[in-house]
Short mmCIF file of C-alpha atoms in Angstrom, two decimals:
data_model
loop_
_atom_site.label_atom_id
_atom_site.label_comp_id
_atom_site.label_asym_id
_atom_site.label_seq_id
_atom_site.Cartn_x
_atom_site.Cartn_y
_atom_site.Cartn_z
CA UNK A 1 104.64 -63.63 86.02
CA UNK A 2 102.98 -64.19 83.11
CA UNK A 3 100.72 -61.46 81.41
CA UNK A 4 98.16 -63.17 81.96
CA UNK A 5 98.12 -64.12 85.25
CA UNK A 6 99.72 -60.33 86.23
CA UNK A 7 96.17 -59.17 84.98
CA UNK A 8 94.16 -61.61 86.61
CA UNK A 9 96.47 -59.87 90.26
CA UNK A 10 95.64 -56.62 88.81
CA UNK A 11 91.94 -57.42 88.84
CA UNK A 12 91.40 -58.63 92.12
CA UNK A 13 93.37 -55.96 93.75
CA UNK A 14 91.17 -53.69 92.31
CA UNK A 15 88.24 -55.12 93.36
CA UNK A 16 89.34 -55.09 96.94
CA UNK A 17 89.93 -51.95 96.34
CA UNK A 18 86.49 -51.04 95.52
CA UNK A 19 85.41 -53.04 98.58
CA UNK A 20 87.49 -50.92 100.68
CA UNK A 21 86.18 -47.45 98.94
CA UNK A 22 82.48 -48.82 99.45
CA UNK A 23 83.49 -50.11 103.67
CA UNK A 24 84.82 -47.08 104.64
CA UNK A 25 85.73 -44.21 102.46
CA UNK A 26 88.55 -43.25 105.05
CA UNK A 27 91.14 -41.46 102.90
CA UNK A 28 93.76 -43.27 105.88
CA UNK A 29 92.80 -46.21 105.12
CA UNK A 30 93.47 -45.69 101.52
CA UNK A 31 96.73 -43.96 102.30
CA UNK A 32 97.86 -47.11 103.71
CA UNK A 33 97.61 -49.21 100.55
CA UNK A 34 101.23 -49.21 99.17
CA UNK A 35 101.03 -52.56 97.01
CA UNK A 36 102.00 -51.50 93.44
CA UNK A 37 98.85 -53.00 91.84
CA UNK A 38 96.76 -50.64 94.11
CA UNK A 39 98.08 -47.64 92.74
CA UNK A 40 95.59 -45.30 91.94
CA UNK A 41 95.13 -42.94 88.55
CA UNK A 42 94.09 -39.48 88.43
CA UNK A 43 92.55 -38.13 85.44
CA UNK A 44 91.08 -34.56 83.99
CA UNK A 45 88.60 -33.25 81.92
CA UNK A 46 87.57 -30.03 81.03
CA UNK A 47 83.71 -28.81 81.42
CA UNK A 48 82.02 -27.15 79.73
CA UNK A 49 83.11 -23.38 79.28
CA UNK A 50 80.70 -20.74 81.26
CA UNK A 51 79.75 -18.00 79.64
CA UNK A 52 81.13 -15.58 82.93
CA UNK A 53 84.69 -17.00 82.28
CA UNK A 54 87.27 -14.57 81.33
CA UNK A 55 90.11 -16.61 79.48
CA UNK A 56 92.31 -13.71 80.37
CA UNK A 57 92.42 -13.80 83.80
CA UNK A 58 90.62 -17.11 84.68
CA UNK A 59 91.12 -20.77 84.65
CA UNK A 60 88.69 -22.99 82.93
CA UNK A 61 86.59 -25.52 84.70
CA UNK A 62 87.98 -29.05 84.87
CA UNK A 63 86.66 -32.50 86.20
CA UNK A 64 89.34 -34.48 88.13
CA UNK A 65 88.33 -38.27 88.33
CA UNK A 66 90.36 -41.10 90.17
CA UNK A 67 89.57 -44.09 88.06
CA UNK A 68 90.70 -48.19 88.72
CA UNK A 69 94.50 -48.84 86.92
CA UNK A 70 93.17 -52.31 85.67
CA UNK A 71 89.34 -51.74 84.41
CA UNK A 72 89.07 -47.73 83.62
CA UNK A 73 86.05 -47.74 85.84
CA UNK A 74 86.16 -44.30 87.57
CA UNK A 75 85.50 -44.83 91.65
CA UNK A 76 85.25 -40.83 91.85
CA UNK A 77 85.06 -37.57 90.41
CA UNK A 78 84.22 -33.80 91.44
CA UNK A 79 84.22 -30.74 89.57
CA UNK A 80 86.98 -28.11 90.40
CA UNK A 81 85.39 -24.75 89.18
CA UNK A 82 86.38 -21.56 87.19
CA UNK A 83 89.74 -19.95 89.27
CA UNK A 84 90.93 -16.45 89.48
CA UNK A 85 94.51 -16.34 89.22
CA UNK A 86 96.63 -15.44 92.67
CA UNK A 87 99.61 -13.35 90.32
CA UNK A 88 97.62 -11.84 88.28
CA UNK A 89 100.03 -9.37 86.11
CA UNK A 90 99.46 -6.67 83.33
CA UNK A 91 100.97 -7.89 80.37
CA UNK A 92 100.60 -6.41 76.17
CA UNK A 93 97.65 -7.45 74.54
CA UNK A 94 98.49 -8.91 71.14
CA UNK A 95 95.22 -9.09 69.20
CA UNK A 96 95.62 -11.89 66.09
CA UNK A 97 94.21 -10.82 63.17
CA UNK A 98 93.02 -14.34 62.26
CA UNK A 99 91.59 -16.92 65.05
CA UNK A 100 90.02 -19.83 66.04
CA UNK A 101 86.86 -19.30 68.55
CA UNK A 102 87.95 -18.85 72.06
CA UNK A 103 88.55 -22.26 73.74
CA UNK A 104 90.62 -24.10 76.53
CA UNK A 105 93.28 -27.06 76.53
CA UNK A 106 94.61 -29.71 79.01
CA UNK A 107 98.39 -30.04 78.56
CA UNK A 108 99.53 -31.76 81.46
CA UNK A 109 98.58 -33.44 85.03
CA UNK A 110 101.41 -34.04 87.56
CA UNK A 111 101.24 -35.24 90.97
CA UNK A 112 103.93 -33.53 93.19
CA UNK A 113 106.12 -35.11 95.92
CA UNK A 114 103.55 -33.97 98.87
CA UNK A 115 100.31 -34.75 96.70
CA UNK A 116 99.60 -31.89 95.11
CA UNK A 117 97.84 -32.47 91.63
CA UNK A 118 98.91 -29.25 89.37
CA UNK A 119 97.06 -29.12 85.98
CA UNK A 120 98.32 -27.12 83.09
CA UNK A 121 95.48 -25.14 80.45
CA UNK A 122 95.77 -23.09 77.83
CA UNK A 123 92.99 -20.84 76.67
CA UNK A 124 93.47 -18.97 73.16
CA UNK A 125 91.75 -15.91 72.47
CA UNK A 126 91.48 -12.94 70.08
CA UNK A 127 94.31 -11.46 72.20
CA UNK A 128 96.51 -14.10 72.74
CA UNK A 129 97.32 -17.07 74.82
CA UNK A 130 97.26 -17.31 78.81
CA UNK A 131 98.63 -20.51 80.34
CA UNK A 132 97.21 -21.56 83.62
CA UNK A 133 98.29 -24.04 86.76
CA UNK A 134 95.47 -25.24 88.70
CA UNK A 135 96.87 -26.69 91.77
CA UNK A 136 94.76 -28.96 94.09
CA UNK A 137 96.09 -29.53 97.70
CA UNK A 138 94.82 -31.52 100.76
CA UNK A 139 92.99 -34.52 98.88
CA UNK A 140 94.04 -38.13 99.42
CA UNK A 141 94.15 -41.06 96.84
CA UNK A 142 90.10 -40.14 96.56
CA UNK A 143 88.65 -37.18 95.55
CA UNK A 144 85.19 -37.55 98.08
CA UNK A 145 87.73 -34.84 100.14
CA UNK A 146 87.66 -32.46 97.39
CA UNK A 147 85.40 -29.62 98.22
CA UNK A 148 87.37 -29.31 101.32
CA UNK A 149 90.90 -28.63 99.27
CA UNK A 150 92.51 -25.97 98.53
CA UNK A 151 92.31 -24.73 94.97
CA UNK A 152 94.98 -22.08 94.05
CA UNK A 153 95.97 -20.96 90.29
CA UNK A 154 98.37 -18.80 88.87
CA UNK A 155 98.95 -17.52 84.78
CA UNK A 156 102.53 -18.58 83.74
CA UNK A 157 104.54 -15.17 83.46
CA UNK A 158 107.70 -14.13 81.15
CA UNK A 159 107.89 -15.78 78.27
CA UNK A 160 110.33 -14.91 75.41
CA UNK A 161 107.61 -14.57 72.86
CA UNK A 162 103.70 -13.85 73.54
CA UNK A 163 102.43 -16.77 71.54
CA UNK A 164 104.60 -19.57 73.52
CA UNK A 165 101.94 -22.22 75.30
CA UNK A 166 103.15 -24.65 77.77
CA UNK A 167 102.47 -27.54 76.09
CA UNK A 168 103.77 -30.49 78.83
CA UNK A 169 105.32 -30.91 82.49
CA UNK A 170 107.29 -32.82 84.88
CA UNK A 171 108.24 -31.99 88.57
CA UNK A 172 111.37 -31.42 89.00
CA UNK A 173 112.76 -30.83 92.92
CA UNK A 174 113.14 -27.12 94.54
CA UNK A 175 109.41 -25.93 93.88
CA UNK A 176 110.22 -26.24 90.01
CA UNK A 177 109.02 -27.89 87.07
CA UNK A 178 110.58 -28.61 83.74
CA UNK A 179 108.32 -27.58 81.11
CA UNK A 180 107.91 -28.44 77.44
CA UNK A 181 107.10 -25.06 75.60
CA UNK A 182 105.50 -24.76 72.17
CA UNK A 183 104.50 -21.77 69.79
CA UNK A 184 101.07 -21.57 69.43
CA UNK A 185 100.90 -25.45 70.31
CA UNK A 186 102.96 -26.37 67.39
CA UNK A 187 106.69 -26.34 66.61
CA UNK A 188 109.13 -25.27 67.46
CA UNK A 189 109.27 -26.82 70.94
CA UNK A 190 111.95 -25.76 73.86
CA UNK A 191 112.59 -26.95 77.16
CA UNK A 192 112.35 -24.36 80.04
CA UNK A 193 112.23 -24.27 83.60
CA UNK A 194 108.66 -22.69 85.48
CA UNK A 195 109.06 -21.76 89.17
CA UNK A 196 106.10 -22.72 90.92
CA UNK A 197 106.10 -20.47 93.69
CA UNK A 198 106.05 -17.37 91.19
CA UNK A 199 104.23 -19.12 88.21
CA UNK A 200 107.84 -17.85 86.15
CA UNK A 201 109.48 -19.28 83.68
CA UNK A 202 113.21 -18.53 84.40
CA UNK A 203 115.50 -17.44 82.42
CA UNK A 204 118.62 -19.11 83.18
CA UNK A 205 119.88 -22.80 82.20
CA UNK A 206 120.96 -24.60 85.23
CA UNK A 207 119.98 -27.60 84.02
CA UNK A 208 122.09 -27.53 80.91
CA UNK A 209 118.80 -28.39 78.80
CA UNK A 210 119.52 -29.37 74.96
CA UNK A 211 118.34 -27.35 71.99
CA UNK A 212 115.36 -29.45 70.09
CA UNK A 213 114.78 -29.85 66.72
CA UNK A 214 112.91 -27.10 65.31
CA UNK A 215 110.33 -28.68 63.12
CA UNK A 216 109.96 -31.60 65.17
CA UNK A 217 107.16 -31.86 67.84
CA UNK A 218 107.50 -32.88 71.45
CA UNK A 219 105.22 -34.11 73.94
CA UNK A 220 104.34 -35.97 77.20
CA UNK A 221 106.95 -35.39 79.67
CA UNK A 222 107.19 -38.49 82.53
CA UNK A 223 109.53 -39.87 84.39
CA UNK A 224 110.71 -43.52 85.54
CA UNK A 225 111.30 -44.31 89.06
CA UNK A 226 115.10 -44.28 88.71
CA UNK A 227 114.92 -40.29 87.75
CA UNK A 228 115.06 -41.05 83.13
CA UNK A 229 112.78 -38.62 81.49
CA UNK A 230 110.43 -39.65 78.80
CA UNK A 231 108.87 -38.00 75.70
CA UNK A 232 107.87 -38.76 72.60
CA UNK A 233 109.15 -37.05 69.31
CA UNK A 234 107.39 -36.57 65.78
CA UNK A 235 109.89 -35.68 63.10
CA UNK A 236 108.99 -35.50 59.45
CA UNK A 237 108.07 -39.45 58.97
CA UNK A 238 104.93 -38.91 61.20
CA UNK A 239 105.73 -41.29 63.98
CA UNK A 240 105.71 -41.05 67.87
CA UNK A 241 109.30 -41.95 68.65
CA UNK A 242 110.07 -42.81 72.67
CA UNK A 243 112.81 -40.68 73.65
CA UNK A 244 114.91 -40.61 77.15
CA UNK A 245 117.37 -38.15 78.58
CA UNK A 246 118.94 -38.32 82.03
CA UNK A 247 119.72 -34.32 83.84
CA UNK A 248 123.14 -36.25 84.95
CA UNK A 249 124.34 -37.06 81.54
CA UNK A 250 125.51 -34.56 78.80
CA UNK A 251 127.52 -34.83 75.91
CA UNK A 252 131.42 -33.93 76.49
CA UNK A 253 131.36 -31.81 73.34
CA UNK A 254 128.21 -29.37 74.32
CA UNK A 255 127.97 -29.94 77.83
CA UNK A 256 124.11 -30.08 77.24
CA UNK A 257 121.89 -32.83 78.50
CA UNK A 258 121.98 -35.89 75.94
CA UNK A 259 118.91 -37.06 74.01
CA UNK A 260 118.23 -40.26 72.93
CA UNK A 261 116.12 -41.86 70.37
CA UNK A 262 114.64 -45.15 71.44
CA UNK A 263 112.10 -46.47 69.84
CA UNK A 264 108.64 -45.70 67.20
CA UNK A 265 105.83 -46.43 68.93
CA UNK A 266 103.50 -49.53 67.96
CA UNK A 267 100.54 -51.28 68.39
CA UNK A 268 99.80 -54.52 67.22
CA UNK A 269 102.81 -54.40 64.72
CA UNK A 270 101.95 -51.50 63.04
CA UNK A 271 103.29 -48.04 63.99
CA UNK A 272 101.12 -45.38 65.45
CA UNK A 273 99.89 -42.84 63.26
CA UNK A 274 98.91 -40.41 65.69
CA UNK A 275 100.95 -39.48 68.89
CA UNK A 276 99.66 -41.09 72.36
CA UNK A 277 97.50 -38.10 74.32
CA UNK A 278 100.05 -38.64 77.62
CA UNK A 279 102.38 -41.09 79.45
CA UNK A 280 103.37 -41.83 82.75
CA UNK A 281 105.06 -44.06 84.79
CA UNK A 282 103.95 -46.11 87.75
CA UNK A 283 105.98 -46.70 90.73
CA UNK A 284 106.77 -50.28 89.97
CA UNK A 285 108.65 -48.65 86.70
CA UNK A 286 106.04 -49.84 84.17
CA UNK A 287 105.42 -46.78 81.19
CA UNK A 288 101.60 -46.45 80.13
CA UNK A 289 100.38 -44.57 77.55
CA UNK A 290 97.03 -42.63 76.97
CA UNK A 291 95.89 -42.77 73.14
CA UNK A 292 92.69 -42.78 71.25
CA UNK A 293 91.39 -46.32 70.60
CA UNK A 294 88.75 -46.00 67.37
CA UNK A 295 86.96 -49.50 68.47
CA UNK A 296 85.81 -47.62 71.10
CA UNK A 297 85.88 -44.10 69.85
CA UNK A 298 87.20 -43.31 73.47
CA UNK A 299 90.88 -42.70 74.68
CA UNK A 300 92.07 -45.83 76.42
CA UNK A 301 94.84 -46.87 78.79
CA UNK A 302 98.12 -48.87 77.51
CA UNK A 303 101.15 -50.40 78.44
CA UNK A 304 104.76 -49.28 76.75
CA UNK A 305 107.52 -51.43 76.28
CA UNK A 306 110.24 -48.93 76.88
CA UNK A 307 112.75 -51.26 74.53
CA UNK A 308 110.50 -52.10 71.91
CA UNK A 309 107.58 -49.83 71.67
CA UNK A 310 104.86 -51.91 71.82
CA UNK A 311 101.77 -51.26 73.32
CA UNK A 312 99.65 -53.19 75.04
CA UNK A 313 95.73 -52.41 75.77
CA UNK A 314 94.82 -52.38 79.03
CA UNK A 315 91.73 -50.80 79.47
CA UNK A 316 89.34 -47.71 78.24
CA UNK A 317 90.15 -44.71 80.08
CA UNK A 318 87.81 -41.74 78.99
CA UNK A 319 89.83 -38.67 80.37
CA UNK A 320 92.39 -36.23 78.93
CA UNK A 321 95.23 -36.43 80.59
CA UNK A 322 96.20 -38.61 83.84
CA UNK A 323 98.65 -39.35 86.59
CA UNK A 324 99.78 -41.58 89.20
CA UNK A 325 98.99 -40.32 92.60
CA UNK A 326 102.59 -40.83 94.73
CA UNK A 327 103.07 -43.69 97.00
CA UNK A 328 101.91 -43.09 100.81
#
């Protein structure tokens, strides 16, 4: 099908869609869409910080939206609000002797197996950093069911060093995640595995996972439906490269988990200067990308060419991370 013609589907799938979500806003009936250009995107935002929140022991306040895959338009949105953490745990106060004012950070949505949306924040403040997951169970492909959920959060426990933030996420089967861990936000970068039962990072290597670079930056964990994990990678040229890895293949030499480089990231034959705010796959096995479009000073949606790199616009998409929600 021509690209053309595969937006023109897109667009009128959506707008039954919509007609569906204004008929009857039946989460079932929602649940029984399955066609891959009715899949559905999650987003986040954060809100505006309350003066009540403690950083150290709280989540911030986020917006989750679920918006249409080929226009942007957002069909719904509700506010989750400020979380105390379930495992809350004593742990050394490291005041830093030169800061930034106390703020928050999105890092990463994922959608788990059984629905589940988990959202990873980090706040910095004068004593350090405290990573949170915000997990939101019991909602549908809409979020009109979302007062009714269950909101749980924990702080991400035992890390080696007290200024490591997790930085990006992927689900990974067992209750566990593989996480993307940075220092302060910045290099050097590690791969780890979190226990989400426990909110633990653990700290053994089942998984075999290779040693990264340690000036270069990684970001924006997904995965394709045939189980290949995604990233991108900023070494010292300044450009998002796509790179894959498969848990099943390692080198014979190292018996770690292989790495490879694919391809820098374009747009409109020109490399990106800036890395792409998140990726994520779609269950038909098509890679978009969230990055900042200046025409519209927004962040917008795009399509990745896994081979070549190029992007494609597809639509603005004013949120800070997003997600597919899974197939019913």
């Amino acid at each position: 099908m021509s690209p053309l013609k595969r937006r023109q589907f897109t667009q009128l799938a959506a707008a039954s869609l919509t007609s569906t979500i204004v008929a009857d806003l039946s989460s079932k009936v929602l649940a029984q869409k399955s066609e891959p250009s009715q899949e559905v995107i999650y987003g986040v935002n954060l809100l505006s910080a309350s003066k009540e929140q403690n950083r150290e022991n709280q989540t911030p306040s986020v917006e989750v939206s679920v918006a249409d895959l080929a226009t942007g338009k957002v069909l719904s949105k509700a506010s989750v609000p400020v979380l105390s953490v379930d495992n809350l745990s004593s742990r050394p106060k490291t005041p830093r002797a030169f800061f930034l004012p106390d703020y928050d950070r999105i890092t990463k949505l994922i959608v788990l197996a059984d629905g589940t949306i988990v959202i990873s924040t980090v706040s910095s403040t004068r004593n350090g950093y405290f990573n949170y997951l915000i997990s939101i169970g019991g909602i549908t492909s809409t979020v009109e069911s979302i007062t009714s959920a269950k909101f749980t959060a924990q702080t991400v426990l035992d890390f080696e060093k007290f200024n490591q933030t997790v930085d990006s996420l992927l689900s990974l089967p067992k209750n566990q995640v593989l996480s993307l861990i940075g220092t302060e936000g910045i290099t050097p970068f590690a791969f780890r595995t979190l226990d989400l039962t426990t909110g633990k990072i653990l700290s053994g290597d089942d998984l075999a996972l290779p040693q990264l670079p340690p000036t270069h930056r990684f970001a924006n964990l997904c995965q394709d439906p045939k189980g290949n994990i995604f990233a991108t990678e900023i070494g010292s040229e300044g450009v998002p490269v796509l790179v894959s890895m498969n848990l099943q293949d390692k080198a014979i030499a190292t018996g770690k988990v292989k790495i490879q480089r694919l391809t820098p990231l374009n747009f409109e034959g020109r490399p990106l200067v800036n890395d792409v705010k998140d990726l994520a796959f779609s269950s038909s096995g098509q890679l978009y990308a969230l990055a900042a479009d200046n025409r519209v000073k927004n962040n917008a949606l795009f399509t990745v060419d896994v081979k070549t790199g190029k992007m494609g616009l597809v639509s603005e998409l004013a949120v800070e991370k997003f997600a597919f929600s899974p197939k019913a």
